[in-house]
């Protein structure tokens, strides 16, 4: 009995031959969409978080409004606003030389997802940066460090450790949300599934998609847990024998040690 | 500007009434889903903490599946899968004919399952904040397990769970926009129809976003009131 025969017990092999490759391509499209928008959204989110924490009133107010808008309305409405809304201003974009960007569903979806996840990530970064105790900043100032250096060498690394877990959750939410791209003619995993279903009317295809999404999300969750354990390995209690040092731990490090503690 | 206002107005040629009707459908759907999802979530949370390994495993599978699946896929699986299931059921009982499953019902079931998976995490967290002594004191007073839960545990539970549930509600409110893909005429669908008729996508999609924002803001206020009520027995600070 070959592997194929065993597989035949679980799924329809004929269906697999017809749509198997398409599903793999769909996973590739989903992965690209999420990877690009999550990374760009992270960079934009960090900038937004810094603006939100700045002492300039208008900057704080503007980023606040941005974050409120993108977190408070459905991603679906945002995607349609970008793709159908901004895409309807053809003459305007042609003048600016940007029509090639707003013409494509792919780039519009990327933009919508990036702007959306940036708002969520901004809140994650903001919370993490604020959780670094003031004393860290004061100590760095006392040592005569420049503000930018303080941020890059003292605040940012400690904040990132607090960010890790919520960022992982956001990544998983993005993978799930990316299924919405199928509604603007993108053939991601969800889009491929809908296409295949509309041709074959075989409900099994939706179950394939469900299993594939669950596998992807579960893999990401486990990989992220490994990553988190590795990045916080210097903080684990067992490695800190001297009581003096333990007392000196900041609140951030303590939460990083025991993220589930209330 | 004048044109935009007349497009959104409630008079002839304006889409105000249509958008308001859509908003009502969105709100009804979300409000109908809320009790289903929250109650099922509490059941799943109690299962996750039960002594029986089988109940715990079932709770883990449930939350893993419905937290991991895209909401759109859950909705389509419930919608099409439910249709097939009912058709087979009716066929086995000798009824031959096409059956359409109600899109609203499919939405309540699908979003209810997703909400249950997410709210169960909130419930588990809230249940953990309740000290063992509370249960022991309840049984020392001769209260049954159900009465202990209802009179002693639950009021304290609500207090701890409300902030998390408020997040769940906001997510639900936004997720309901997906129902427009299975042709229930909610706010999103109504907006699509308006765009199709007037060719003014920016105006209407922006209007839809603003309505969703208003709904979120309104529920934020409602939750503040609820939280104040749940906290009324507690000293501040």
GROMACS .gro file of C-alpha atoms in nm:
model
  499
    1UNK     CA    1   0.000   0.000   0.000
    2UNK     CA    2   0.146   0.331  -0.098
    3UNK     CA    3   0.115   0.661   0.079
    4UNK     CA    4  -0.131   0.766  -0.188
    5UNK     CA    5  -0.361   0.476  -0.107
    6UNK     CA    6  -0.361   0.565   0.261
    7UNK     CA    7  -0.433   0.925   0.172
    8UNK     CA    8  -0.723   0.800  -0.037
    9UNK     CA    9  -0.903   0.689   0.277
   10UNK     CA   10  -0.908   1.042   0.411
   11UNK     CA   11  -0.952   1.262   0.106
   12UNK     CA   12  -1.081   1.246  -0.248
   13UNK     CA   13  -0.770   1.174  -0.462
   14UNK     CA   14  -0.933   1.293  -0.782
   15UNK     CA   15  -1.000   1.625  -0.617
   16UNK     CA   16  -0.642   1.635  -0.491
   17UNK     CA   17  -0.506   1.585  -0.843
   18UNK     CA   18  -0.722   1.862  -0.977
   19UNK     CA   19  -0.675   2.122  -0.703
   20UNK     CA   20  -0.374   2.012  -0.494
   21UNK     CA   21  -0.124   2.242  -0.663
   22UNK     CA   22  -0.363   2.533  -0.659
   23UNK     CA   23  -0.402   2.496  -0.283
   24UNK     CA   24  -0.024   2.502  -0.241
   25UNK     CA   25  -0.005   2.817  -0.452
   26UNK     CA   26  -0.281   2.965  -0.240
   27UNK     CA   27  -0.081   2.900   0.076
   28UNK     CA   28   0.215   3.074  -0.090
   29UNK     CA   29   0.002   3.379  -0.168
   30UNK     CA   30  -0.136   3.392   0.188
   31UNK     CA   31   0.216   3.360   0.330
   32UNK     CA   32   0.348   3.642   0.110
   33UNK     CA   33   0.056   3.868   0.190
   34UNK     CA   34   0.093   3.818   0.564
   35UNK     CA   35   0.473   3.830   0.573
   36UNK     CA   36   0.498   4.154   0.378
   37UNK     CA   37   0.214   4.339   0.547
   38UNK     CA   38   0.312   4.222   0.895
   39UNK     CA   39   0.672   4.340   0.850
   40UNK     CA   40   0.585   4.674   0.692
   41UNK     CA   41   0.306   4.717   0.946
   42UNK     CA   42   0.557   4.654   1.225
   43UNK     CA   43   0.788   4.928   1.101
   44UNK     CA   44   0.500   5.172   1.057
   45UNK     CA   45   0.352   5.065   1.391
   46UNK     CA   46   0.676   5.142   1.574
   47UNK     CA   47   0.685   5.490   1.422
   48UNK     CA   48   0.320   5.543   1.516
   49UNK     CA   49   0.387   5.428   1.872
   50UNK     CA   50   0.675   5.676   1.903
   51UNK     CA   51   0.455   5.953   1.766
   52UNK     CA   52   0.179   5.853   2.006
   53UNK     CA   53   0.424   5.879   2.296
   54UNK     CA   54   0.580   6.206   2.183
   55UNK     CA   55   0.524   6.529   2.372
   56UNK     CA   56   0.397   6.713   2.064
   57UNK     CA   57   0.020   6.750   2.099
   58UNK     CA   58  -0.090   6.743   1.732
   59UNK     CA   59   0.131   6.442   1.655
   60UNK     CA   60  -0.019   6.253   1.947
   61UNK     CA   61  -0.369   6.350   1.846
   62UNK     CA   62  -0.323   6.254   1.481
   63UNK     CA   63  -0.176   5.912   1.551
   64UNK     CA   64  -0.449   5.858   1.811
   65UNK     CA   65  -0.714   5.925   1.546
   66UNK     CA   66  -0.537   5.694   1.298
   67UNK     CA   67  -0.518   5.410   1.549
   68UNK     CA   68  -0.880   5.461   1.657
   69UNK     CA   69  -1.002   5.454   1.298
   70UNK     CA   70  -0.817   5.140   1.193
   71UNK     CA   71  -0.893   4.949   1.512
   72UNK     CA   72  -1.255   5.055   1.531
   73UNK     CA   73  -1.380   4.974   1.182
   74UNK     CA   74  -1.387   4.635   1.007
   75UNK     CA   75  -1.088   4.540   0.792
   76UNK     CA   76  -1.336   4.447   0.520
   77UNK     CA   77  -1.465   4.805   0.502
   78UNK     CA   78  -1.109   4.939   0.500
   79UNK     CA   79  -1.011   4.707   0.216
   80UNK     CA   80  -1.314   4.810   0.009
   81UNK     CA   81  -1.248   5.176   0.086
   82UNK     CA   82  -0.894   5.143  -0.048
   83UNK     CA   83  -0.960   4.915  -0.343
   84UNK     CA   84  -1.295   5.042  -0.472
   85UNK     CA   85  -1.280   5.389  -0.315
   86UNK     CA   86  -0.928   5.508  -0.389
   87UNK     CA   87  -0.925   5.287  -0.699
   88UNK     CA   88  -1.208   5.496  -0.842
   89UNK     CA   89  -0.990   5.808  -0.858
   90UNK     CA   90  -0.819   5.695  -1.174
   91UNK     CA   91  -0.738   6.037  -1.320
   92UNK     CA   92  -0.592   6.156  -0.990
   93UNK     CA   93  -0.358   5.858  -0.950
   94UNK     CA   94  -0.258   5.870  -1.316
   95UNK     CA   95  -0.149   6.231  -1.266
   96UNK     CA   96   0.054   6.130  -0.964
   97UNK     CA   97   0.195   5.831  -1.152
   98UNK     CA   98   0.055   5.592  -0.892
   99UNK     CA   99  -0.224   5.436  -1.095
  100UNK     CA  100  -0.030   5.107  -1.134
  101UNK     CA  101  -0.047   5.072  -0.756
  102UNK     CA  102  -0.417   5.140  -0.697
  103UNK     CA  103  -0.524   4.944  -1.006
  104UNK     CA  104  -0.410   4.614  -0.860
  105UNK     CA  105  -0.612   4.425  -0.600
  106UNK     CA  106  -0.287   4.278  -0.470
  107UNK     CA  107  -0.119   4.607  -0.383
  108UNK     CA  108  -0.442   4.749  -0.240
  109UNK     CA  109  -0.485   4.445  -0.016
  110UNK     CA  110  -0.121   4.473   0.093
  111UNK     CA  111  -0.173   4.840   0.175
  112UNK     CA  112  -0.498   4.781   0.364
  113UNK     CA  113  -0.347   4.499   0.572
  114UNK     CA  114  -0.032   4.699   0.640
  115UNK     CA  115  -0.224   5.006   0.758
  116UNK     CA  116  -0.455   4.791   0.969
  117UNK     CA  117  -0.190   4.582   1.142
  118UNK     CA  118   0.022   4.896   1.194
  119UNK     CA  119  -0.254   5.040   1.413
  120UNK     CA  120  -0.274   4.723   1.624
  121UNK     CA  121   0.104   4.687   1.647
  122UNK     CA  122   0.137   5.053   1.743
  123UNK     CA  123  -0.073   4.987   2.051
  124UNK     CA  124   0.137   4.681   2.136
  125UNK     CA  125   0.462   4.879   2.101
  126UNK     CA  126   0.322   5.173   2.295
  127UNK     CA  127   0.222   4.953   2.589
  128UNK     CA  128   0.559   4.779   2.586
  129UNK     CA  129   0.763   5.099   2.569
  130UNK     CA  130   0.563   5.249   2.851
  131UNK     CA  131   0.613   4.939   3.062
  132UNK     CA  132   0.990   5.003   3.076
  133UNK     CA  133   1.042   5.172   3.414
  134UNK     CA  134   1.131   5.539   3.417
  135UNK     CA  135   1.446   5.467   3.614
  136UNK     CA  136   1.599   5.302   3.308
  137UNK     CA  137   1.566   5.626   3.115
  138UNK     CA  138   1.693   5.833   3.406
  139UNK     CA  139   1.993   5.604   3.457
  140UNK     CA  140   2.083   5.632   3.090
  141UNK     CA  141   2.049   6.012   3.109
  142UNK     CA  142   2.269   6.014   3.419
  143UNK     CA  143   2.533   5.825   3.222
  144UNK     CA  144   2.516   6.100   2.963
  145UNK     CA  145   2.362   5.886   2.688
  146UNK     CA  146   2.187   6.057   2.401
  147UNK     CA  147   1.808   6.010   2.380
  148UNK     CA  148   1.832   5.812   2.057
  149UNK     CA  149   2.103   5.587   2.196
  150UNK     CA  150   1.900   5.537   2.515
  151UNK     CA  151   1.607   5.427   2.309
  152UNK     CA  152   1.802   5.195   2.083
  153UNK     CA  153   2.023   5.033   2.348
  154UNK     CA  154   1.818   5.049   2.669
  155UNK     CA  155   1.446   5.096   2.612
  156UNK     CA  156   1.386   4.916   2.283
  157UNK     CA  157   1.544   4.579   2.372
  158UNK     CA  158   1.350   4.560   2.699
  159UNK     CA  159   1.028   4.668   2.531
  160UNK     CA  160   1.067   4.408   2.255
  161UNK     CA  161   1.069   4.127   2.509
  162UNK     CA  162   0.735   4.245   2.647
  163UNK     CA  163   0.605   4.273   2.288
  164UNK     CA  164   0.687   3.921   2.183
  165UNK     CA  165   0.374   3.746   2.299
  166UNK     CA  166   0.117   4.003   2.178
  167UNK     CA  167   0.303   4.031   1.846
  168UNK     CA  168   0.269   3.656   1.800
  169UNK     CA  169  -0.104   3.686   1.863
  170UNK     CA  170  -0.127   3.969   1.612
  171UNK     CA  171   0.057   3.760   1.351
  172UNK     CA  172  -0.199   3.482   1.395
  173UNK     CA  173  -0.485   3.730   1.372
  174UNK     CA  174  -0.333   3.860   1.048
  175UNK     CA  175  -0.312   3.512   0.897
  176UNK     CA  176  -0.682   3.468   0.971
  177UNK     CA  177  -0.775   3.815   0.852
  178UNK     CA  178  -0.587   3.764   0.525
  179UNK     CA  179  -0.873   3.536   0.412
  180UNK     CA  180  -1.063   3.859   0.345
  181UNK     CA  181  -0.830   3.926   0.051
  182UNK     CA  182  -1.022   3.657  -0.137
  183UNK     CA  183  -1.313   3.903  -0.160
  184UNK     CA  184  -1.116   4.133  -0.390
  185UNK     CA  185  -1.021   3.861  -0.641
  186UNK     CA  186  -0.696   3.752  -0.478
  187UNK     CA  187  -0.630   3.380  -0.496
  188UNK     CA  188  -0.492   3.321  -0.151
  189UNK     CA  189  -0.576   2.997   0.031
  190UNK     CA  190  -0.933   3.116   0.087
  191UNK     CA  191  -0.967   3.245  -0.271
  192UNK     CA  192  -0.844   2.916  -0.418
  193UNK     CA  193  -1.089   2.728  -0.199
  194UNK     CA  194  -1.382   2.937  -0.313
  195UNK     CA  195  -1.280   2.902  -0.678
  196UNK     CA  196  -1.244   2.525  -0.651
  197UNK     CA  197  -1.576   2.500  -0.468
  198UNK     CA  198  -1.758   2.705  -0.729
  199UNK     CA  199  -1.638   2.457  -0.994
  200UNK     CA  200  -1.680   2.125  -0.818
  201UNK     CA  201  -1.945   2.192  -0.553
  202UNK     CA  202  -1.755   1.951  -0.332
  203UNK     CA  203  -1.781   2.061   0.028
  204UNK     CA  204  -1.471   1.861   0.118
  205UNK     CA  205  -1.261   2.147  -0.021
  206UNK     CA  206  -1.371   2.379   0.261
  207UNK     CA  207  -1.261   2.118   0.512
  208UNK     CA  208  -0.920   2.100   0.344
  209UNK     CA  209  -0.890   2.475   0.378
  210UNK     CA  210  -0.989   2.453   0.745
  211UNK     CA  211  -0.725   2.189   0.817
  212UNK     CA  212  -0.461   2.386   0.628
  213UNK     CA  213  -0.537   2.709   0.814
  214UNK     CA  214  -0.529   2.527   1.146
  215UNK     CA  215  -0.195   2.368   1.056
  216UNK     CA  216  -0.046   2.704   0.958
  217UNK     CA  217  -0.170   2.876   1.274
  218UNK     CA  218  -0.054   2.591   1.497
  219UNK     CA  219   0.293   2.585   1.336
  220UNK     CA  220   0.330   2.962   1.380
  221UNK     CA  221   0.216   2.937   1.741
  222UNK     CA  222   0.473   2.670   1.821
  223UNK     CA  223   0.754   2.840   1.630
  224UNK     CA  224   0.675   3.162   1.814
  225UNK     CA  225   0.687   2.984   2.149
  226UNK     CA  226   1.032   2.847   2.065
  227UNK     CA  227   1.146   3.190   1.952
  228UNK     CA  228   1.015   3.347   2.270
  229UNK     CA  229   1.186   3.091   2.490
  230UNK     CA  230   1.513   3.145   2.307
  231UNK     CA  231   1.498   3.525   2.322
  232UNK     CA  232   1.420   3.528   2.695
  233UNK     CA  233   1.668   3.256   2.794
  234UNK     CA  234   1.894   3.507   2.970
  235UNK     CA  235   1.607   3.605   3.198
  236UNK     CA  236   1.510   3.270   3.338
  237UNK     CA  237   1.516   3.251   3.715
  238UNK     CA  238   1.744   2.947   3.733
  239UNK     CA  239   2.026   3.140   3.568
  240UNK     CA  240   2.026   3.416   3.828
  241UNK     CA  241   2.179   3.274   4.144
  242UNK     CA  242   2.281   3.593   4.322
  243UNK     CA  243   1.999   3.737   4.531
  244UNK     CA  244   2.133   4.089   4.486
  245UNK     CA  245   2.083   4.069   4.114
  246UNK     CA  246   1.740   3.917   4.155
  247UNK     CA  247   1.625   4.207   4.368
  248UNK     CA  248   1.754   4.439   4.105
  249UNK     CA  249   1.530   4.298   3.834
  250UNK     CA  250   1.300   4.550   3.677
  251UNK     CA  251   0.926   4.501   3.661
  252UNK     CA  252   0.956   4.432   3.290
  253UNK     CA  253   1.201   4.151   3.339
  254UNK     CA  254   0.976   4.003   3.604
  255UNK     CA  255   0.678   4.003   3.371
  256UNK     CA  256   0.895   3.855   3.102
  257UNK     CA  257   0.996   3.578   3.341
  258UNK     CA  258   0.640   3.501   3.436
  259UNK     CA  259   0.421   3.636   3.158
  260UNK     CA  260   0.111   3.468   3.297
  261UNK     CA  261   0.140   3.611   3.646
  262UNK     CA  262  -0.144   3.847   3.724
  263UNK     CA  263  -2.033   6.861  -0.025
  264UNK     CA  264  -2.401   6.929  -0.093
  265UNK     CA  265  -2.412   6.622  -0.320
  266UNK     CA  266  -2.253   6.405  -0.055
  267UNK     CA  267  -2.502   6.515   0.206
  268UNK     CA  268  -2.797   6.449  -0.021
  269UNK     CA  269  -2.657   6.101  -0.098
  270UNK     CA  270  -2.651   6.023   0.273
  271UNK     CA  271  -2.982   6.193   0.349
  272UNK     CA  272  -3.305   6.020   0.446
  273UNK     CA  273  -3.505   6.183   0.165
  274UNK     CA  274  -3.574   6.054  -0.185
  275UNK     CA  275  -3.257   5.953  -0.364
  276UNK     CA  276  -3.069   5.947  -0.037
  277UNK     CA  277  -2.933   5.627   0.111
  278UNK     CA  278  -2.968   5.730   0.475
  279UNK     CA  279  -3.268   5.507   0.544
  280UNK     CA  280  -3.103   5.209   0.374
  281UNK     CA  281  -2.784   5.252   0.577
  282UNK     CA  282  -2.987   5.288   0.896
  283UNK     CA  283  -3.175   4.966   0.816
  284UNK     CA  284  -2.843   4.792   0.750
  285UNK     CA  285  -2.703   4.921   1.079
  286UNK     CA  286  -3.006   4.778   1.256
  287UNK     CA  287  -2.946   4.436   1.097
  288UNK     CA  288  -2.578   4.448   1.198
  289UNK     CA  289  -2.671   4.537   1.556
  290UNK     CA  290  -2.945   4.274   1.573
  291UNK     CA  291  -2.707   4.007   1.446
  292UNK     CA  292  -2.437   4.104   1.696
  293UNK     CA  293  -2.683   4.127   1.986
  294UNK     CA  294  -2.839   3.790   1.895
  295UNK     CA  295  -2.493   3.630   1.879
  296UNK     CA  296  -2.368   3.778   2.207
  297UNK     CA  297  -2.566   3.565   2.457
  298UNK     CA  298  -2.508   3.248   2.251
  299UNK     CA  299  -2.132   3.299   2.231
  300UNK     CA  300  -2.084   3.420   2.588
  301UNK     CA  301  -2.285   3.138   2.742
  302UNK     CA  302  -2.118   2.872   2.526
  303UNK     CA  303  -1.782   3.029   2.616
  304UNK     CA  304  -1.859   2.994   2.987
  305UNK     CA  305  -1.953   2.629   2.935
  306UNK     CA  306  -1.626   2.569   2.746
  307UNK     CA  307  -1.433   2.746   3.023
  308UNK     CA  308  -1.594   2.528   3.291
  309UNK     CA  309  -1.511   2.223   3.079
  310UNK     CA  310  -1.151   2.338   3.047
  311UNK     CA  311  -1.127   2.345   3.428
  312UNK     CA  312  -1.321   2.027   3.492
  313UNK     CA  313  -1.171   1.716   3.650
  314UNK     CA  314  -1.265   1.495   3.358
  315UNK     CA  315  -0.979   1.467   3.105
  316UNK     CA  316  -1.228   1.410   2.826
  317UNK     CA  317  -1.407   1.738   2.891
  318UNK     CA  318  -1.073   1.919   2.909
  319UNK     CA  319  -0.962   1.767   2.577
  320UNK     CA  320  -1.292   1.863   2.413
  321UNK     CA  321  -1.252   2.221   2.536
  322UNK     CA  322  -0.895   2.238   2.401
  323UNK     CA  323  -1.001   2.108   2.060
  324UNK     CA  324  -1.292   2.350   2.046
  325UNK     CA  325  -1.085   2.658   2.128
  326UNK     CA  326  -0.795   2.556   1.902
  327UNK     CA  327  -1.026   2.506   1.605
  328UNK     CA  328  -1.243   2.815   1.637
  329UNK     CA  329  -0.961   3.046   1.738
  330UNK     CA  330  -0.746   2.919   1.453
  331UNK     CA  331  -0.995   2.926   1.164
  332UNK     CA  332  -1.049   3.249   0.973
  333UNK     CA  333  -1.393   3.385   1.062
  334UNK     CA  334  -1.485   3.400   0.694
  335UNK     CA  335  -1.409   3.029   0.652
  336UNK     CA  336  -1.607   2.937   0.966
  337UNK     CA  337  -1.901   3.132   0.831
  338UNK     CA  338  -1.889   2.964   0.489
  339UNK     CA  339  -1.847   2.619   0.643
  340UNK     CA  340  -2.150   2.673   0.866
  341UNK     CA  341  -2.351   2.822   0.581
  342UNK     CA  342  -2.279   2.567   0.307
  343UNK     CA  343  -2.213   2.275   0.542
  344UNK     CA  344  -2.536   2.342   0.730
  345UNK     CA  345  -2.723   2.353   0.403
  346UNK     CA  346  -2.586   2.016   0.293
  347UNK     CA  347  -2.649   1.864   0.635
  348UNK     CA  348  -3.010   1.977   0.647
  349UNK     CA  349  -3.070   1.870   0.289
  350UNK     CA  350  -2.943   1.519   0.366
  351UNK     CA  351  -3.147   1.509   0.683
  352UNK     CA  352  -3.462   1.610   0.502
  353UNK     CA  353  -3.389   1.369   0.215
  354UNK     CA  354  -3.360   1.083   0.462
  355UNK     CA  355  -3.700   1.179   0.595
  356UNK     CA  356  -3.841   1.169   0.244
  357UNK     CA  357  -3.850   1.540   0.166
  358UNK     CA  358  -3.705   1.624  -0.175
  359UNK     CA  359  -3.656   1.986  -0.257
  360UNK     CA  360  -3.420   2.277  -0.234
  361UNK     CA  361  -3.369   2.426   0.108
  362UNK     CA  362  -3.203   2.758   0.179
  363UNK     CA  363  -3.049   2.795   0.521
  364UNK     CA  364  -3.121   3.133   0.674
  365UNK     CA  365  -2.813   3.357   0.646
  366UNK     CA  366  -2.893   3.527   0.975
  367UNK     CA  367  -2.906   3.195   1.157
  368UNK     CA  368  -2.581   3.082   0.993
  369UNK     CA  369  -2.424   3.406   1.115
  370UNK     CA  370  -2.544   3.357   1.472
  371UNK     CA  371  -2.408   3.001   1.478
  372UNK     CA  372  -2.073   3.079   1.313
  373UNK     CA  373  -1.998   3.401   1.503
  374UNK     CA  374  -2.135   3.237   1.820
  375UNK     CA  375  -1.879   2.957   1.790
  376UNK     CA  376  -1.595   3.203   1.732
  377UNK     CA  377  -1.708   3.424   2.019
  378UNK     CA  378  -1.738   3.119   2.245
  379UNK     CA  379  -1.379   3.018   2.167
  380UNK     CA  380  -1.241   3.365   2.240
  381UNK     CA  381  -1.461   3.441   2.540
  382UNK     CA  382  -1.380   3.106   2.700
  383UNK     CA  383  -1.022   3.232   2.745
  384UNK     CA  384  -1.158   3.539   2.922
  385UNK     CA  385  -1.379   3.324   3.144
  386UNK     CA  386  -1.088   3.093   3.232
  387UNK     CA  387  -0.880   3.394   3.332
  388UNK     CA  388  -1.166   3.533   3.540
  389UNK     CA  389  -1.234   3.196   3.706
  390UNK     CA  390  -0.868   3.184   3.809
  391UNK     CA  391  -0.906   3.506   4.004
  392UNK     CA  392  -1.161   3.348   4.237
  393UNK     CA  393  -1.002   3.200   4.544
  394UNK     CA  394  -1.075   2.842   4.651
  395UNK     CA  395  -1.199   2.971   4.984
  396UNK     CA  396  -1.505   3.118   4.813
  397UNK     CA  397  -1.621   2.775   4.703
  398UNK     CA  398  -1.537   2.627   5.044
  399UNK     CA  399  -1.726   2.902   5.223
  400UNK     CA  400  -2.024   2.842   4.995
  401UNK     CA  401  -2.030   2.473   5.076
  402UNK     CA  402  -1.978   2.548   5.448
  403UNK     CA  403  -2.298   2.756   5.432
  404UNK     CA  404  -2.475   2.455   5.287
  405UNK     CA  405  -2.518   2.602   4.938
  406UNK     CA  406  -2.536   2.356   4.651
  407UNK     CA  407  -2.269   2.373   4.382
  408UNK     CA  408  -2.508   2.553   4.147
  409UNK     CA  409  -2.614   2.805   4.412
  410UNK     CA  410  -2.251   2.867   4.509
  411UNK     CA  411  -2.179   2.941   4.145
  412UNK     CA  412  -2.481   3.164   4.096
  413UNK     CA  413  -2.472   3.362   4.420
  414UNK     CA  414  -2.106   3.366   4.517
  415UNK     CA  415  -1.883   3.303   4.217
  416UNK     CA  416  -2.072   3.456   3.925
  417UNK     CA  417  -2.104   3.815   4.056
  418UNK     CA  418  -1.729   3.823   4.123
  419UNK     CA  419  -1.665   3.657   3.789
  420UNK     CA  420  -1.846   3.926   3.591
  421UNK     CA  421  -1.628   4.190   3.748
  422UNK     CA  422  -1.309   4.020   3.635
  423UNK     CA  423  -1.444   3.918   3.296
  424UNK     CA  424  -1.606   4.242   3.177
  425UNK     CA  425  -1.298   4.412   3.028
  426UNK     CA  426  -1.213   4.100   2.826
  427UNK     CA  427  -1.573   4.048   2.718
  428UNK     CA  428  -1.590   4.408   2.605
  429UNK     CA  429  -1.296   4.337   2.370
  430UNK     CA  430  -1.473   4.024   2.246
  431UNK     CA  431  -1.784   4.227   2.174
  432UNK     CA  432  -1.595   4.488   1.972
  433UNK     CA  433  -1.432   4.215   1.764
  434UNK     CA  434  -1.771   4.052   1.710
  435UNK     CA  435  -1.924   4.380   1.597
  436UNK     CA  436  -1.657   4.420   1.330
  437UNK     CA  437  -1.664   4.053   1.228
  438UNK     CA  438  -2.036   4.068   1.152
  439UNK     CA  439  -1.946   4.268   0.839
  440UNK     CA  440  -1.841   3.931   0.688
  441UNK     CA  441  -2.206   3.825   0.681
  442UNK     CA  442  -2.244   4.055   0.379
  443UNK     CA  443  -2.065   3.786   0.174
  444UNK     CA  444  -2.354   3.543   0.223
  445UNK     CA  445  -2.604   3.804   0.110
  446UNK     CA  446  -2.761   3.913   0.435
  447UNK     CA  447  -2.833   4.283   0.388
  448UNK     CA  448  -2.639   4.422   0.684
  449UNK     CA  449  -2.462   4.758   0.696
  450UNK     CA  450  -2.174   4.637   0.477
  451UNK     CA  451  -2.401   4.482   0.214
  452UNK     CA  452  -2.623   4.789   0.210
  453UNK     CA  453  -2.310   4.998   0.154
  454UNK     CA  454  -2.207   4.776  -0.137
  455UNK     CA  455  -2.553   4.820  -0.288
  456UNK     CA  456  -2.532   5.198  -0.247
  457UNK     CA  457  -2.189   5.202  -0.413
  458UNK     CA  458  -2.322   4.993  -0.701
  459UNK     CA  459  -2.610   5.232  -0.758
  460UNK     CA  460  -2.437   5.567  -0.710
  461UNK     CA  461  -2.074   5.495  -0.810
  462UNK     CA  462  -1.956   5.685  -0.503
  463UNK     CA  463  -1.738   5.427  -0.326
  464UNK     CA  464  -1.536   5.673  -0.117
  465UNK     CA  465  -1.839   5.844   0.033
  466UNK     CA  466  -2.020   5.525   0.124
  467UNK     CA  467  -1.730   5.310   0.246
  468UNK     CA  468  -1.612   5.601   0.457
  469UNK     CA  469  -1.966   5.642   0.590
  470UNK     CA  470  -1.977   5.270   0.675
  471UNK     CA  471  -1.644   5.297   0.860
  472UNK     CA  472  -1.775   5.595   1.056
  473UNK     CA  473  -2.096   5.410   1.149
  474UNK     CA  474  -1.892   5.113   1.274
  475UNK     CA  475  -1.675   5.355   1.472
  476UNK     CA  476  -1.986   5.510   1.626
  477UNK     CA  477  -2.117   5.167   1.719
  478UNK     CA  478  -1.782   5.085   1.884
  479UNK     CA  479  -1.780   5.416   2.068
  480UNK     CA  480  -2.139   5.362   2.184
  481UNK     CA  481  -2.063   5.015   2.315
  482UNK     CA  482  -1.756   5.156   2.488
  483UNK     CA  483  -1.986   5.384   2.686
  484UNK     CA  484  -2.225   5.098   2.764
  485UNK     CA  485  -1.939   4.887   2.896
  486UNK     CA  486  -1.814   5.170   3.115
  487UNK     CA  487  -2.158   5.180   3.279
  488UNK     CA  488  -2.164   4.800   3.318
  489UNK     CA  489  -1.815   4.796   3.467
  490UNK     CA  490  -1.906   5.066   3.714
  491UNK     CA  491  -2.207   4.859   3.813
  492UNK     CA  492  -2.002   4.540   3.848
  493UNK     CA  493  -1.748   4.725   4.062
  494UNK     CA  494  -1.997   4.905   4.283
  495UNK     CA  495  -1.925   4.680   4.582
  496UNK     CA  496  -1.553   4.749   4.565
  497UNK     CA  497  -1.353   5.033   4.710
  498UNK     CA  498  -1.145   5.212   4.451
  499UNK     CA  499  -0.767   5.213   4.458
   0.00000   0.00000   0.00000
